Every structure is written in structure tokens, then in C-alpha cells.
């Protein structure tokens, strides 16, 4: 009986992995197509389409997406860490309500948030902020709940006796936070920052309302390109984007233990 259950488990796992991996394999194969049409001829595969990514058509939106994602991850990381510390560690009357408010953007569809931001800026006469400023603000609202949740989990798992020990040894509150709490919750902070970066870099539903001509992010550029063409260049853009995101994830994992937080603890 155990062998049957084990076999079923591995079969199900293989099916799930295939379901996730096969689309990626198809896109990668399409990016190596020898012709301008998407074809599957492995014996004629070429990487020439990747050289087209060095054009300003793709580099401009890519660097804009990276800059926005860096600012969003830094701002939402700082605000989310402070908010999680105040709500979870420095508990006060109504902290549950504040936590619910911080997580509330998750319950609102991104399209609704995008329309709301556009209408708000129009009503108060700040339409010129559409573009990079609005994208940064909108992405911060979108990413903040993920940062708060990740950091809150790390703080909840933090051993408060370490804080008391620091206090007994004469460390003030700022020193206890800097040298005891922050190193202990670093996996949670870096997890939240990583999520914020990925969410900002790949966002479409919110960004489509906030971009303006000359300030278009990479995902929106891809969507606009797909309206008129489906060719190996598009597949190469997507493969390069996936590779970039993987590099970001592995970099944060190297810095502070991204996977440790996903398993519910500190590294």
C-alpha cells in the first residue's frame, strides 16, 4: 500500500513539474527558432534573436523597470519593516486593525487600484505625476503587504529573551534593534524585498493605467509588442526576463536566506 501511495505521489509531482516547466521549455525553444516565425527545428537553432535585445527598444523599458523595482523594494522594505515591528513587536490597542489595513491592498484587484490611482490624480490635478512617480507609488502599495507579512512572520518567531539580554547588558533600544533584532529577522526582510522587486518588475494590471509615452516598463512593452507580432524576439525577451529574475532571487538568497523564510523560520 505504501508503495502505491509513493508511486502516486511521484507521478503527481512529475505531472505538476511538467505542467510548470513545459511552457518555459516551449518559450525557450521558440527563442532559438532559425526563422522569423516560431518553428521547432532543433538542428537549426540560433541565438541571433538575443542580440536584438541590446536595442533601445528593449533596453530602455528594461532599465526603467529595474530602476522602479529597486526604488519600490527599498521604500516598501523600509516602510514594511518598521510597520511590522510596530504592529507585531510593539503591540498596542488596535494593532490588529492596523495590520488588517496594511494587508488590505491584497483584497483589491490590481485593475481597480490602477483606475483608482488615475482618478485620484485627475481629481486633485496631479496628472503630470502619471508615469514613473505614479508607478513607484502604485507598486509600493501593491508590494507593501508582502513585505509586512514576511517581516511580521520573522518577528513573531524572534526570541524576545535576546532583547531582554541586550537590555540587561546595557544596550539601548536602538542598539538592540540594530544589533539583535535586524540580524535575526534579515531573512524575512530580504524575502519581502525580493517579493517587492519581482512584483514591481513583472507588474502589468496596475502599470497599464499608470505608464505614459516615453516611460513604458518592460512588461507593458511586451504586451504592446504582442498586439502586432509574435516572433522569436518576443520569446527571447521573456527568457531573458526569467533569467534576470532568477539571478535576483539567487542573489537575495545568497545575502540572507530567502528560502529560510519561505520555510517559516530564520536562517
Coordinates of C-alpha atoms in Angstrom, one line a residue:
X1 CA 0.0 0.0 0.0
X2 CA 2.8 2.4 0.9
X3 CA 4.5 1.7 -2.5
X4 CA 1.3 2.5 -4.3
X5 CA 0.9 5.8 -2.4
X6 CA 4.5 6.6 -3.0
X7 CA 4.2 5.9 -6.7
X8 CA 1.1 8.1 -7.0
X9 CA 2.9 10.9 -5.2
X10 CA 5.8 10.8 -7.5
X11 CA 3.5 10.6 -10.6
X12 CA 1.6 13.6 -9.3
X13 CA 4.8 15.5 -8.6
X14 CA 6.1 14.8 -12.1
X15 CA 2.8 16.0 -13.6
X16 CA 3.0 19.2 -11.6
X17 CA 6.6 19.9 -12.6
X18 CA 5.8 19.1 -16.2
X19 CA 2.8 21.5 -16.1
X20 CA 5.1 24.3 -14.8
X21 CA 8.2 23.6 -16.8
X22 CA 6.8 22.7 -20.3
X23 CA 5.6 26.3 -21.1
X24 CA 9.1 27.5 -20.2
X25 CA 10.7 24.9 -22.4
X26 CA 8.4 25.9 -25.3
X27 CA 9.3 29.6 -24.9
X28 CA 13.0 28.8 -24.7
X29 CA 12.8 26.7 -27.9
X30 CA 10.8 29.4 -29.6
X31 CA 13.6 31.9 -28.8
X32 CA 16.1 29.8 -30.7
X33 CA 13.9 29.5 -33.9
X34 CA 16.0 29.8 -37.0
X35 CA 13.4 31.9 -38.9
X36 CA 11.3 34.9 -38.1
X37 CA 8.4 32.6 -37.4
X38 CA 8.1 30.4 -34.3
X39 CA 9.2 27.0 -35.5
X40 CA 10.7 23.9 -33.8
X41 CA 13.8 22.8 -35.7
X42 CA 16.4 21.9 -33.1
X43 CA 19.0 21.1 -35.7
X44 CA 18.9 24.8 -36.9
X45 CA 18.6 26.6 -33.6
X46 CA 20.3 30.0 -33.3
X47 CA 20.8 32.7 -30.6
X48 CA 20.7 35.6 -33.1
X49 CA 17.4 36.8 -31.7
X50 CA 19.0 37.5 -28.3
X51 CA 21.3 40.1 -29.9
X52 CA 18.2 42.2 -30.8
X53 CA 17.6 42.7 -27.1
X54 CA 20.5 45.1 -27.0
X55 CA 18.4 47.7 -28.9
X56 CA 17.0 50.7 -27.2
X57 CA 13.5 49.3 -27.9
X58 CA 14.1 46.8 -25.1
X59 CA 16.9 48.2 -23.0
X60 CA 15.1 51.4 -22.2
X61 CA 12.0 49.7 -20.8
X62 CA 14.2 47.1 -19.1
X63 CA 16.2 49.7 -17.2
X64 CA 13.1 51.7 -16.3
X65 CA 11.6 48.5 -14.8
X66 CA 14.8 47.8 -12.9
X67 CA 15.0 51.3 -11.5
X68 CA 11.4 51.4 -10.5
X69 CA 11.7 47.9 -8.9
X70 CA 14.8 48.9 -6.9
X71 CA 13.1 52.1 -5.5
X72 CA 9.9 50.1 -4.8
X73 CA 11.7 47.3 -3.0
X74 CA 13.8 49.8 -0.9
X75 CA 10.8 52.0 0.0
X76 CA 8.3 49.2 0.7
X77 CA 11.1 47.3 2.5
X78 CA 11.8 50.2 4.9
X79 CA 8.1 51.1 5.5
X80 CA 7.0 47.4 5.8
X81 CA 9.8 46.6 8.2
X82 CA 9.0 49.5 10.5
X83 CA 5.3 48.8 10.3
X84 CA 5.7 45.1 11.1
X85 CA 7.9 45.9 14.1
X86 CA 5.4 48.5 15.5
X87 CA 2.4 46.2 15.0
X88 CA 3.8 42.9 15.9
X89 CA 6.5 43.6 18.5
X90 CA 5.4 46.9 20.0
X91 CA 1.8 45.8 20.3
X92 CA -0.8 48.4 21.1
X93 CA -4.6 48.7 21.2
X94 CA -5.9 48.3 17.7
X95 CA -2.8 46.7 16.3
X96 CA -4.9 44.0 14.6
X97 CA -6.9 46.7 12.8
X98 CA -3.7 48.4 11.6
X99 CA -2.3 45.0 10.4
X100 CA -5.6 44.4 8.5
X101 CA -5.3 47.8 6.9
X102 CA -1.7 47.1 5.9
X103 CA -2.8 43.8 4.2
X104 CA -6.0 45.2 2.7
X105 CA -4.4 46.0 -0.7
X106 CA -4.3 42.2 -1.3
X107 CA -8.1 42.2 -1.3
X108 CA -8.5 44.8 -4.1
X109 CA -7.9 43.8 -7.7
X110 CA -5.0 45.5 -9.3
X111 CA -7.1 46.9 -12.1
X112 CA -9.3 48.6 -9.6
X113 CA -6.2 50.0 -7.9
X114 CA -4.9 51.3 -11.2
X115 CA -8.2 53.0 -12.0
X116 CA -8.4 54.5 -8.5
X117 CA -4.9 56.0 -8.7
X118 CA -5.6 57.5 -12.2
X119 CA -8.9 59.0 -11.0
X120 CA -7.3 60.3 -7.7
X121 CA -4.5 62.1 -9.6
X122 CA -7.0 63.5 -12.0
X123 CA -9.3 64.8 -9.3
X124 CA -6.5 66.6 -7.4
X125 CA -4.9 67.9 -10.6
X126 CA -1.7 65.9 -10.5
X127 CA -1.9 64.2 -13.9
X128 CA 1.7 65.1 -14.6
X129 CA 2.7 62.5 -11.9
X130 CA 1.5 59.7 -14.2
X131 CA 4.5 57.8 -15.3
X132 CA 7.4 56.9 -13.1
X133 CA 6.1 58.7 -9.9
X134 CA 2.7 57.0 -10.1
X135 CA 4.3 53.7 -10.9
X136 CA 6.5 53.8 -7.9
X137 CA 3.6 54.8 -5.6
X138 CA 1.3 52.2 -7.0
X139 CA 3.8 49.4 -6.9
X140 CA 4.7 50.3 -3.3
X141 CA 1.1 50.0 -2.3
X142 CA 1.0 46.6 -4.1
X143 CA 4.2 45.3 -2.6
X144 CA 3.8 46.6 1.0
X145 CA 1.5 43.8 2.2
X146 CA 4.0 41.1 1.1
X147 CA 6.9 42.9 3.0
X148 CA 4.8 43.4 6.1
X149 CA 3.7 39.7 6.1
X150 CA 7.2 38.3 5.6
X151 CA 8.8 40.6 8.3
X152 CA 5.9 40.0 10.7
X153 CA 6.5 36.3 10.4
X154 CA 10.2 36.7 11.3
X155 CA 9.4 39.0 14.2
X156 CA 6.8 36.5 15.5
X157 CA 9.5 33.8 15.5
X158 CA 12.0 36.1 17.2
X159 CA 13.2 35.1 20.7
X160 CA 12.4 38.0 22.9
X161 CA 14.8 36.8 25.5
X162 CA 17.6 38.1 23.3
X163 CA 16.2 41.6 23.5
X164 CA 16.0 41.3 27.3
X165 CA 19.6 40.1 27.4
X166 CA 20.7 43.1 25.4
X167 CA 18.8 45.4 27.8
X168 CA 20.5 43.8 30.8
X169 CA 23.9 44.2 29.2
X170 CA 23.2 47.9 28.8
X171 CA 22.2 48.3 25.2
X172 CA 19.6 51.0 24.4
X173 CA 16.6 50.3 22.3
X174 CA 18.2 51.4 19.0
X175 CA 21.3 49.2 19.7
X176 CA 19.0 46.3 20.5
X177 CA 17.1 46.8 17.2
X178 CA 20.3 47.3 15.1
X179 CA 22.5 44.5 16.5
X180 CA 20.0 42.0 17.7
X181 CA 16.6 42.2 16.0
X182 CA 17.6 43.2 12.5
X183 CA 20.2 40.5 12.0
X184 CA 17.7 37.9 13.4
X185 CA 14.9 39.0 11.0
X186 CA 17.1 39.6 8.0
X187 CA 15.7 36.6 6.1
X188 CA 12.2 38.0 6.4
X189 CA 13.2 41.5 5.4
X190 CA 15.1 40.2 2.3
X191 CA 12.2 37.9 1.4
X192 CA 9.8 40.8 1.5
X193 CA 12.2 43.0 -0.5
X194 CA 12.7 40.2 -3.1
X195 CA 8.9 39.8 -3.5
X196 CA 8.5 43.6 -3.8
X197 CA 11.2 43.6 -6.6
X198 CA 9.6 40.8 -8.5
X199 CA 6.1 42.1 -8.2
X200 CA 7.1 45.6 -9.4
X201 CA 9.3 44.3 -12.2
X202 CA 6.6 41.9 -13.6
X203 CA 3.5 44.0 -12.9
X204 CA 1.0 44.5 -15.8
X205 CA -2.6 45.1 -14.5
X206 CA -1.7 48.1 -12.4
X207 CA 1.1 49.5 -14.6
X208 CA -1.0 49.6 -17.7
X209 CA -3.0 52.5 -16.3
X210 CA 0.0 54.5 -15.0
X211 CA 2.5 54.4 -17.8
X212 CA 2.8 57.3 -20.3
X213 CA 4.6 57.6 -23.6
X214 CA 8.3 57.5 -23.2
X215 CA 8.1 55.9 -19.8
X216 CA 6.9 52.3 -20.5
X217 CA 8.0 49.4 -18.4
X218 CA 9.2 46.1 -19.9
X219 CA 6.0 44.1 -19.3
X220 CA 3.9 46.8 -20.9
X221 CA 6.3 47.0 -23.8
X222 CA 5.9 43.2 -24.2
X223 CA 2.1 43.4 -24.2
X224 CA 2.1 46.2 -26.8
X225 CA 4.5 44.2 -29.0
X226 CA 2.3 41.2 -28.8
X227 CA -0.6 43.1 -30.3
X228 CA 1.2 43.2 -33.6
X229 CA 3.7 40.4 -33.7
X230 CA 4.6 37.0 -32.2
X231 CA 8.1 36.1 -33.1
X232 CA 11.3 34.6 -31.6
X233 CA 12.4 38.1 -30.4
X234 CA 9.4 38.1 -28.0
X235 CA 10.3 34.6 -26.8
X236 CA 13.9 35.8 -26.2
X237 CA 12.7 38.8 -24.2
X238 CA 10.7 36.5 -21.9
X239 CA 13.6 34.1 -21.5
X240 CA 16.0 36.9 -20.6
X241 CA 13.4 38.3 -18.1
X242 CA 13.1 34.9 -16.4
X243 CA 16.8 34.6 -16.2
X244 CA 17.1 38.1 -14.7
X245 CA 14.5 37.3 -12.1
X246 CA 16.3 34.1 -11.2
X247 CA 19.5 36.0 -10.7
X248 CA 17.8 38.4 -8.4
X249 CA 16.3 35.6 -6.4
X250 CA 19.6 33.7 -6.0
X251 CA 21.4 37.0 -5.1
X252 CA 19.0 37.7 -2.2
X253 CA 19.2 34.0 -1.2
X254 CA 22.9 34.4 -1.0
X255 CA 22.7 37.6 1.0
X256 CA 20.3 36.4 3.7
X257 CA 18.4 33.2 3.2
X258 CA 15.3 33.7 1.0
X259 CA 14.3 30.0 1.3
X260 CA 14.6 30.0 5.1
X261 CA 11.8 32.5 5.4
X262 CA 9.6 30.5 3.0
X263 CA 10.0 27.5 5.3
X264 CA 8.7 29.6 8.1
X265 CA 11.8 30.4 10.1
X266 CA 15.1 32.3 10.3
X267 CA 18.3 31.2 8.8

